[in-house]
Amino acid sequence: METAPKLGRDVPPKKDKLQAKRKKPRERKNPESQRSLSGAQDPFPGPAPVPVDVVQKFCRIDKSKKLPRCRSKTRNRLKVAETEEEETSVTAARSELLLAEEPGFLEGEDGEDTAKILQADIVEAVDIASAAKHFDLNLRQFGPYRVNYSRTGRHLAFGGRRGHVAALDWVTKKLMCEINVMEAVRDIRFLHSEALLAVAQNRWLYIYDNQGIELHCIRRCDRVTRLEFLPFHFLLATASETGFLTYLDVSVGKIVAALNARAGRLDVMTQNPYNAVIHLGHSNGTVSLWSPAVKEPLVKILCHRGGVRAVAVDSTGTYMATSGLDHQLKIFDLRGTYQPLRARTLPQGAGHLAFSQRGLLAAGMGDVVNIWAGHGKASLPSLEQPYLTHRLSGPVHGLQFCPFEDVLGLGHSGGITSMLVPGSAEPNFDGLESNPYRSRKQRQEWEVKALLEKVPAELICLDPRALAEVDVISLEQKKKERIERLGYDPEAKTPFQPKPKQKGRSSTASLVKRKRKVMDKEHRDKVRQSLEQQQQQQEQQQQQQHKQEKAKPMRARPSALDRFVR
Amino acid sequence: MKVKMLSRNPDTYVRETKLDLQKVPRNYDPTLHPFEVPREYVRALNATKLERVFAKPFLASLDGHRDGVNCLAKHPKSLATVLSGACDGEVKIWNLSQRKCIRTIQAHEGFVRGICTRFCGTSFFTTVYTGIDHHWKEPLFATCGQQVDIWDEQKTNPICSMTWGFDSISSVKFNPIETFLLGSCASDRNIVLYDMRQATPLKKVILDMRTNTICWNPMEAFIFTAANEDYNLYTFDMRALDTPVMVHMDHVSAVLDVDYSPTGKEFVSASFDKSIRIFPVARSQSREVYHTKRMQHVICVKWTSDNKYIMCGSDEMNIRLWKANASEKLGVLTSREKAAKDYNQKLKEKFQHYPHIKRISRHRHLPKSIYSQIQEQRIMKEARRRKEVNRLKHSKPGSVSIVSKKKKHIVAVVK
């Protein structure tokens, strides 16, 4: 006969009654040797091996961080999450097999120096579609050019110092628009897609359509020297001669922040694609890092002995390359220590720097362009021997690697050159992020989704994963530091102010009585605490005394010299 | 020299004809997808806001009764059929999908106190002065009045009568899983559990105030929830009645009826303050509150067997049909809609503790009467708590015992 289970024996612990069974980490099945009908055995038993570094790429949990004390339920959930992350990173690493394209390469034979290989040789040796990617536009009339590729790498915009602005699809060589804005053009940038262009003209900032129609003239941004577009925040950052760094939200049309950099004329600017922080280079040799949420720079790094002339950050946000008036080219580590990892003296200072998606560094020094490469993707480029060099017809004024093509776009005083750099670009793009082959419908849908998940500007900080963490320790640390700095605790309880009451309960006597009541209570608490502390101290002393007595050797008889013993 | 340039064949990336699907190659490398955490956070915020935008739970009001609706019963085999008994003795059978009354029967001349359906779905029972419940598997039913009687359908006399205590019993419920167990609520503030096979009461728990009804959890055999007059609901484990598993506190007036969802994870409660609340079993706060200006004191509530709808019968002669998940889209969803819905659900769950998102998802509009009652009761509870704390502080340590909030409402357990 069934009976309800007796209390105390069969009843499960009360906490677990209504909660779901604790999820245990999944156990793997034993890889027993599979036998087929014919009796043959699998010559490669077990799951296929996966390279460890590829699995490491997909891991996101930082296992070196120590967790604060937490309950066993939370600890179990974290264990389950860690096991799941291991499994998913292995599956993601296996899915790399499906990537269709391989990166390009250029190798010299028998100790041949790749730097001595000319662009013409590469064009001859390579297939016809790639050869068409190398072109030279001779535009001497309208001044040195600045170039910008759109985020998908399909469209190119350039602006000349004497007002020539054009945008084209450089793969099919189809011109979208070509206008002369009748004013000096200092910088040009595509906004989130190829439909909109921002042009920093002599006086103000203008926004044009890709058909050349002027849409906006933003007079609050005056005398802008450099532009940067932060794609996931829809922010256009402008650095001006007046020393202001202004952030303009192009989706809403508002200026989010106008920060005074207090360092004179701002000439050198770049963005960190990993965390959307703006790097400004100054004439006293420092590079400062800015976020629109904070009025002061986040970090200031002393890089060079003279002024900084160019800054570039790689796509993973690990390395920053700077070059200065002291003819040095240095690469700094941005994650952790802000120390220089590599340095090299150049015969002529590099005025322009750019990183490619796979970690190649291009430097424009006068009319010569040098490209340095590392070993493998996203590794630190070694500055010993350049990978490729190219000489142009005029001094370089702007350079950028094309996002998903092995091409470096150069703007110089003689026009535009597109240079072939095998192995510079990421071969496999993600169709949902930036797809160079997207149709109009796909672009429209991508634009809507990107606007919906636009990250607010307040979330820009040095660590983009900061939102995912529980920051208990630094909060307490900040409190302690504040108390030290100010000398008192600003959050300590303010002295009790009795609330004014109606109907004669607010007379002086009753106010005093109420205050006294609270003071007495606090006094009582303090006395109790101090009594407890005293008791504890007494107990400790007694224990110590006991220990000392035990340690002292036992004397047989007291002697007359005892009183001289210390 | 050996050279190879990255060159893509456009044919592998562009679709051939307009009738094909677009080709979307994927690369899951994290460097190609920067700002993962902030973008997911913004998507979670959007999902929470949209959930509030689409939260339109009211579906229909079934009109037709000529007096307040006193009890509801679900048909065990048909999802669309529901029976309701009114205070003038009328019993109506409704079809929920057509939202029409199929049949009206003048069953009694007084209040229809209890109504229940037989497990095969072919017949139903109604009573006037007592509560009634039918066995889940056998042709037996139980009524309560002065004592709990178990009847066989074919016989005129009850098989057995059980009683413990002196006052009248207001409701009785059979356990759906351990079908020989019964629970009843009496006017002398106790809940008594009976075993039908031994024909004796098992144990009882005495609370502070009277329980209106109980409801057994359809998934856990030993859990039941009691709807009490002191504005709370108590979930008990039958094996340990001295502490409730959870005290659910959110109503501002007496709780009149409670019904479990078929998943056993949530239940809905109807209260004398003119609202119904949905509580998760494991939490003491409600996740949802439904109210309308036209809905007066809610007497009975039921959760339909497909876990999607809630029906409540109220004082003003209407039966209202609500959605159990207020922002759910009804009907057949396409696979893309399902995928988007699952993704949004997971996002909301992942970011539920962030302050902005928590504030938006918890926000509900309440009628002024309920809102002001909540403020007043909070002040009263705070005053009581403060006095307790003072009493504890100013008395000799050990002389005043600390009673947990859960145990406070239980007076005694008797075996």
PDB file of C-alpha atoms in Angstrom, chain A residues 234-404:
ATOM      1  CA  PHE A 234      26.305  55.498 -35.954  1.00  0.00           C
ATOM      2  CA  LEU A 235      28.627  58.226 -34.666  1.00  0.00           C
ATOM      3  CA  LEU A 236      30.719  60.525 -36.840  1.00  0.00           C
ATOM      4  CA  ALA A 237      33.719  61.768 -34.876  1.00  0.00           C
ATOM      5  CA  THR A 238      35.316  64.997 -36.105  1.00  0.00           C
ATOM      6  CA  ALA A 239      38.629  66.510 -35.014  1.00  0.00           C
ATOM      7  CA  SER A 240      38.947  70.217 -35.676  1.00  0.00           C
ATOM      8  CA  GLU A 241      41.585  72.912 -35.745  1.00  0.00           C
ATOM      9  CA  THR A 242      39.932  74.552 -32.760  1.00  0.00           C
ATOM     10  CA  GLY A 243      40.929  71.583 -30.601  1.00  0.00           C
ATOM     11  CA  PHE A 244      37.449  70.077 -30.207  1.00  0.00           C
ATOM     12  CA  LEU A 245      36.504  66.446 -30.743  1.00  0.00           C
ATOM     13  CA  THR A 246      32.818  66.343 -31.703  1.00  0.00           C
ATOM     14  CA  TYR A 247      30.621  63.253 -31.944  1.00  0.00           C
ATOM     15  CA  LEU A 248      27.614  63.524 -34.261  1.00  0.00           C
ATOM     16  CA  ASP A 249      24.906  60.832 -34.216  1.00  0.00           C
ATOM     17  CA  VAL A 250      23.974  60.452 -37.886  1.00  0.00           C
ATOM     18  CA  SER A 251      20.854  58.351 -37.271  1.00  0.00           C
ATOM     19  CA  VAL A 252      19.188  60.996 -35.116  1.00  0.00           C
ATOM     20  CA  GLY A 253      21.113  64.052 -36.283  1.00  0.00           C
ATOM     21  CA  LYS A 254      22.245  65.255 -32.863  1.00  0.00           C
ATOM     22  CA  ILE A 255      25.655  66.169 -31.527  1.00  0.00           C
ATOM     23  CA  VAL A 256      26.194  63.679 -28.728  1.00  0.00           C
ATOM     24  CA  ALA A 257      29.352  65.189 -27.243  1.00  0.00           C
ATOM     25  CA  ALA A 258      31.729  68.044 -27.991  1.00  0.00           C
ATOM     26  CA  LEU A 259      34.905  67.439 -26.015  1.00  0.00           C
ATOM     27  CA  ASN A 260      37.678  69.961 -25.651  1.00  0.00           C
ATOM     28  CA  ALA A 261      40.889  68.033 -26.039  1.00  0.00           C
ATOM     29  CA  ARG A 262      42.930  70.963 -24.613  1.00  0.00           C
ATOM     30  CA  ALA A 263      45.922  70.145 -26.778  1.00  0.00           C
ATOM     31  CA  GLY A 264      45.763  72.689 -29.555  1.00  0.00           C
ATOM     32  CA  ARG A 265      45.080  71.840 -33.169  1.00  0.00           C
ATOM     33  CA  LEU A 266      43.899  68.237 -33.704  1.00  0.00           C
ATOM     34  CA  ASP A 267      45.460  66.783 -36.802  1.00  0.00           C
ATOM     35  CA  VAL A 268      45.923  63.086 -36.178  1.00  0.00           C
ATOM     36  CA  MET A 269      42.961  60.859 -35.426  1.00  0.00           C
ATOM     37  CA  THR A 270      42.041  57.219 -35.781  1.00  0.00           C
ATOM     38  CA  GLN A 271      39.489  54.851 -34.268  1.00  0.00           C
ATOM     39  CA  ASN A 272      40.017  51.533 -32.519  1.00  0.00           C
ATOM     40  CA  PRO A 273      37.630  49.132 -34.316  1.00  0.00           C
ATOM     41  CA  TYR A 274      37.553  46.780 -31.307  1.00  0.00           C
ATOM     42  CA  ASN A 275      36.121  49.199 -28.764  1.00  0.00           C
ATOM     43  CA  ALA A 276      35.180  52.372 -30.752  1.00  0.00           C
ATOM     44  CA  VAL A 277      37.613  54.555 -28.794  1.00  0.00           C
ATOM     45  CA  ILE A 278      39.121  57.504 -30.674  1.00  0.00           C
ATOM     46  CA  HIS A 279      42.912  57.896 -30.644  1.00  0.00           C
ATOM     47  CA  LEU A 280      44.227  61.454 -31.051  1.00  0.00           C
ATOM     48  CA  GLY A 281      47.890  62.208 -31.667  1.00  0.00           C
ATOM     49  CA  HIS A 282      49.314  65.456 -30.274  1.00  0.00           C
ATOM     50  CA  SER A 283      52.306  67.625 -30.965  1.00  0.00           C
ATOM     51  CA  ASN A 284      53.889  66.871 -27.586  1.00  0.00           C
ATOM     52  CA  GLY A 285      54.381  63.239 -28.492  1.00  0.00           C
ATOM     53  CA  THR A 286      51.362  61.840 -26.619  1.00  0.00           C
ATOM     54  CA  VAL A 287      48.435  59.839 -27.887  1.00  0.00           C
ATOM     55  CA  SER A 288      45.178  60.245 -25.956  1.00  0.00           C
ATOM     56  CA  LEU A 289      42.194  57.901 -25.989  1.00  0.00           C
ATOM     57  CA  TRP A 290      38.673  59.378 -25.907  1.00  0.00           C
ATOM     58  CA  SER A 291      35.157  58.141 -25.329  1.00  0.00           C
ATOM     59  CA  PRO A 292      32.066  60.365 -25.775  1.00  0.00           C
ATOM     60  CA  ALA A 293      30.820  59.463 -22.309  1.00  0.00           C
ATOM     61  CA  VAL A 294      33.834  60.922 -20.488  1.00  0.00           C
ATOM     62  CA  LYS A 295      35.056  64.533 -20.533  1.00  0.00           C
ATOM     63  CA  GLU A 296      38.684  63.631 -19.901  1.00  0.00           C
ATOM     64  CA  PRO A 297      40.822  61.269 -21.987  1.00  0.00           C
ATOM     65  CA  LEU A 298      40.591  57.645 -20.857  1.00  0.00           C
ATOM     66  CA  VAL A 299      44.319  57.038 -21.313  1.00  0.00           C
ATOM     67  CA  LYS A 300      47.278  59.209 -22.265  1.00  0.00           C
ATOM     68  CA  ILE A 301      50.333  57.427 -23.695  1.00  0.00           C
ATOM     69  CA  LEU A 302      53.682  59.111 -24.259  1.00  0.00           C
ATOM     70  CA  CYS A 303      54.857  57.717 -27.589  1.00  0.00           C
ATOM     71  CA  HIS A 304      57.443  59.912 -29.243  1.00  0.00           C
ATOM     72  CA  ARG A 305      59.985  62.583 -28.555  1.00  0.00           C
ATOM     73  CA  GLY A 306      58.570  64.900 -31.151  1.00  0.00           C
ATOM     74  CA  GLY A 307      55.030  65.343 -32.360  1.00  0.00           C
ATOM     75  CA  VAL A 308      52.960  62.337 -33.386  1.00  0.00           C
ATOM     76  CA  ARG A 309      52.240  62.368 -37.119  1.00  0.00           C
ATOM     77  CA  ALA A 310      50.228  59.182 -37.643  1.00  0.00           C
ATOM     78  CA  VAL A 311      48.361  56.602 -35.565  1.00  0.00           C
ATOM     79  CA  ALA A 312      46.778  53.311 -36.619  1.00  0.00           C
ATOM     80  CA  VAL A 313      45.088  50.528 -34.647  1.00  0.00           C
ATOM     81  CA  ASP A 314      44.639  46.967 -35.887  1.00  0.00           C
ATOM     82  CA  SER A 315      41.219  45.338 -36.246  1.00  0.00           C
ATOM     83  CA  THR A 316      41.458  43.251 -33.046  1.00  0.00           C
ATOM     84  CA  GLY A 317      42.394  46.295 -30.967  1.00  0.00           C
ATOM     85  CA  THR A 318      45.617  44.700 -29.702  1.00  0.00           C
ATOM     86  CA  TYR A 319      48.303  46.799 -31.384  1.00  0.00           C
ATOM     87  CA  MET A 320      48.686  50.498 -32.081  1.00  0.00           C
ATOM     88  CA  ALA A 321      51.262  51.742 -34.568  1.00  0.00           C
ATOM     89  CA  THR A 322      52.457  55.346 -34.235  1.00  0.00           C
ATOM     90  CA  SER A 323      55.006  57.392 -36.080  1.00  0.00           C
ATOM     91  CA  GLY A 324      56.389  60.735 -35.081  1.00  0.00           C
ATOM     92  CA  LEU A 325      58.602  63.647 -36.072  1.00  0.00           C
ATOM     93  CA  ASP A 326      61.542  61.817 -34.481  1.00  0.00           C
ATOM     94  CA  HIS A 327      61.446  59.430 -37.512  1.00  0.00           C
ATOM     95  CA  GLN A 328      60.479  56.510 -35.295  1.00  0.00           C
ATOM     96  CA  LEU A 329      57.815  53.938 -36.054  1.00  0.00           C
ATOM     97  CA  LYS A 330      56.637  52.174 -32.906  1.00  0.00           C
ATOM     98  CA  ILE A 331      54.072  49.473 -32.237  1.00  0.00           C
ATOM     99  CA  PHE A 332      52.401  49.546 -28.808  1.00  0.00           C
ATOM    100  CA  ASP A 333      50.443  46.921 -26.948  1.00  0.00           C
ATOM    101  CA  LEU A 334      46.928  48.249 -26.246  1.00  0.00           C
ATOM    102  CA  ARG A 335      45.552  45.433 -24.082  1.00  0.00           C
ATOM    103  CA  GLY A 336      47.171  45.514 -20.693  1.00  0.00           C
ATOM    104  CA  THR A 337      50.519  47.279 -20.615  1.00  0.00           C
ATOM    105  CA  TYR A 338      50.726  50.282 -22.922  1.00  0.00           C
ATOM    106  CA  GLN A 339      54.369  49.529 -23.700  1.00  0.00           C
ATOM    107  CA  PRO A 340      56.147  49.626 -27.064  1.00  0.00           C
ATOM    108  CA  LEU A 341      56.662  46.155 -28.508  1.00  0.00           C
ATOM    109  CA  ARG A 342      58.601  47.077 -31.637  1.00  0.00           C
ATOM    110  CA  ALA A 343      60.397  50.195 -32.795  1.00  0.00           C
ATOM    111  CA  ARG A 344      62.181  51.154 -35.958  1.00  0.00           C
ATOM    112  CA  THR A 345      63.931  54.247 -37.207  1.00  0.00           C
ATOM    113  CA  LEU A 346      62.805  55.324 -40.652  1.00  0.00           C
ATOM    114  CA  PRO A 347      64.919  57.446 -43.004  1.00  0.00           C
ATOM    115  CA  GLN A 348      61.897  59.631 -43.596  1.00  0.00           C
ATOM    116  CA  GLY A 349      59.061  59.947 -41.098  1.00  0.00           C
ATOM    117  CA  ALA A 350      55.813  58.135 -41.959  1.00  0.00           C
ATOM    118  CA  GLY A 351      52.976  60.579 -42.361  1.00  0.00           C
ATOM    119  CA  HIS A 352      50.256  57.931 -42.848  1.00  0.00           C
ATOM    120  CA  LEU A 353      49.726  54.499 -41.323  1.00  0.00           C
ATOM    121  CA  ALA A 354      47.104  51.815 -41.859  1.00  0.00           C
ATOM    122  CA  PHE A 355      46.518  48.245 -40.655  1.00  0.00           C
ATOM    123  CA  SER A 356      44.888  45.617 -42.834  1.00  0.00           C
ATOM    124  CA  GLN A 357      42.355  43.029 -41.687  1.00  0.00           C
ATOM    125  CA  ARG A 358      45.021  40.341 -41.447  1.00  0.00           C
ATOM    126  CA  GLY A 359      47.490  42.521 -39.547  1.00  0.00           C
ATOM    127  CA  LEU A 360      49.717  43.956 -42.273  1.00  0.00           C
ATOM    128  CA  LEU A 361      50.964  47.483 -41.588  1.00  0.00           C
ATOM    129  CA  ALA A 362      51.278  50.039 -44.404  1.00  0.00           C
ATOM    130  CA  ALA A 363      53.258  53.269 -43.954  1.00  0.00           C
ATOM    131  CA  GLY A 364      53.332  56.158 -46.397  1.00  0.00           C
ATOM    132  CA  MET A 365      56.639  58.044 -46.243  1.00  0.00           C
ATOM    133  CA  GLY A 366      56.747  60.791 -48.819  1.00  0.00           C
ATOM    134  CA  ASP A 367      56.117  59.140 -52.160  1.00  0.00           C
ATOM    135  CA  VAL A 368      57.164  55.672 -50.987  1.00  0.00           C
ATOM    136  CA  VAL A 369      54.802  53.144 -49.412  1.00  0.00           C
ATOM    137  CA  ASN A 370      56.199  50.305 -47.265  1.00  0.00           C
ATOM    138  CA  ILE A 371      54.181  47.333 -46.073  1.00  0.00           C
ATOM    139  CA  TRP A 372      55.314  45.101 -43.213  1.00  0.00           C
ATOM    140  CA  ALA A 373      53.842  41.694 -42.457  1.00  0.00           C
ATOM    141  CA  GLY A 374      53.853  39.280 -39.537  1.00  0.00           C
ATOM    142  CA  HIS A 375      53.567  35.483 -39.587  1.00  0.00           C
ATOM    143  CA  GLY A 376      49.979  34.308 -39.886  1.00  0.00           C
ATOM    144  CA  LYS A 377      46.800  36.228 -39.322  1.00  0.00           C
ATOM    145  CA  ALA A 378      46.591  38.982 -36.692  1.00  0.00           C
ATOM    146  CA  SER A 379      50.191  38.606 -35.563  1.00  0.00           C
ATOM    147  CA  LEU A 380      52.540  41.448 -34.752  1.00  0.00           C
ATOM    148  CA  PRO A 381      54.242  42.639 -37.954  1.00  0.00           C
ATOM    149  CA  SER A 382      58.010  42.429 -37.764  1.00  0.00           C
ATOM    150  CA  LEU A 383      59.527  45.730 -38.832  1.00  0.00           C
ATOM    151  CA  GLU A 384      62.866  44.271 -39.984  1.00  0.00           C
ATOM    152  CA  GLN A 385      62.226  43.711 -43.664  1.00  0.00           C
ATOM    153  CA  PRO A 386      59.268  45.207 -45.520  1.00  0.00           C
ATOM    154  CA  TYR A 387      56.964  42.788 -47.297  1.00  0.00           C
ATOM    155  CA  LEU A 388      56.231  45.075 -50.247  1.00  0.00           C
ATOM    156  CA  THR A 389      57.179  48.562 -51.355  1.00  0.00           C
ATOM    157  CA  HIS A 390      55.879  50.904 -54.017  1.00  0.00           C
ATOM    158  CA  ARG A 391      56.953  54.264 -55.303  1.00  0.00           C
ATOM    159  CA  LEU A 392      54.309  56.768 -56.387  1.00  0.00           C
ATOM    160  CA  SER A 393      54.375  59.785 -58.634  1.00  0.00           C
ATOM    161  CA  GLY A 394      53.716  62.176 -55.777  1.00  0.00           C
ATOM    162  CA  PRO A 395      53.669  62.324 -51.966  1.00  0.00           C
ATOM    163  CA  VAL A 396      51.066  60.152 -50.228  1.00  0.00           C
ATOM    164  CA  HIS A 397      48.123  61.942 -48.624  1.00  0.00           C
ATOM    165  CA  GLY A 398      45.907  59.081 -47.587  1.00  0.00           C
ATOM    166  CA  LEU A 399      45.933  55.305 -47.527  1.00  0.00           C
ATOM    167  CA  GLN A 400      43.494  52.590 -46.519  1.00  0.00           C
ATOM    168  CA  PHE A 401      43.392  48.833 -47.049  1.00  0.00           C
ATOM    169  CA  CYS A 402      40.261  47.665 -48.841  1.00  0.00           C
ATOM    170  CA  PRO A 403      38.213  45.552 -46.404  1.00  0.00           C
ATOM    171  CA  PHE A 404      37.702  42.204 -48.162  1.00  0.00           C
TER     172      PHE A 404
END
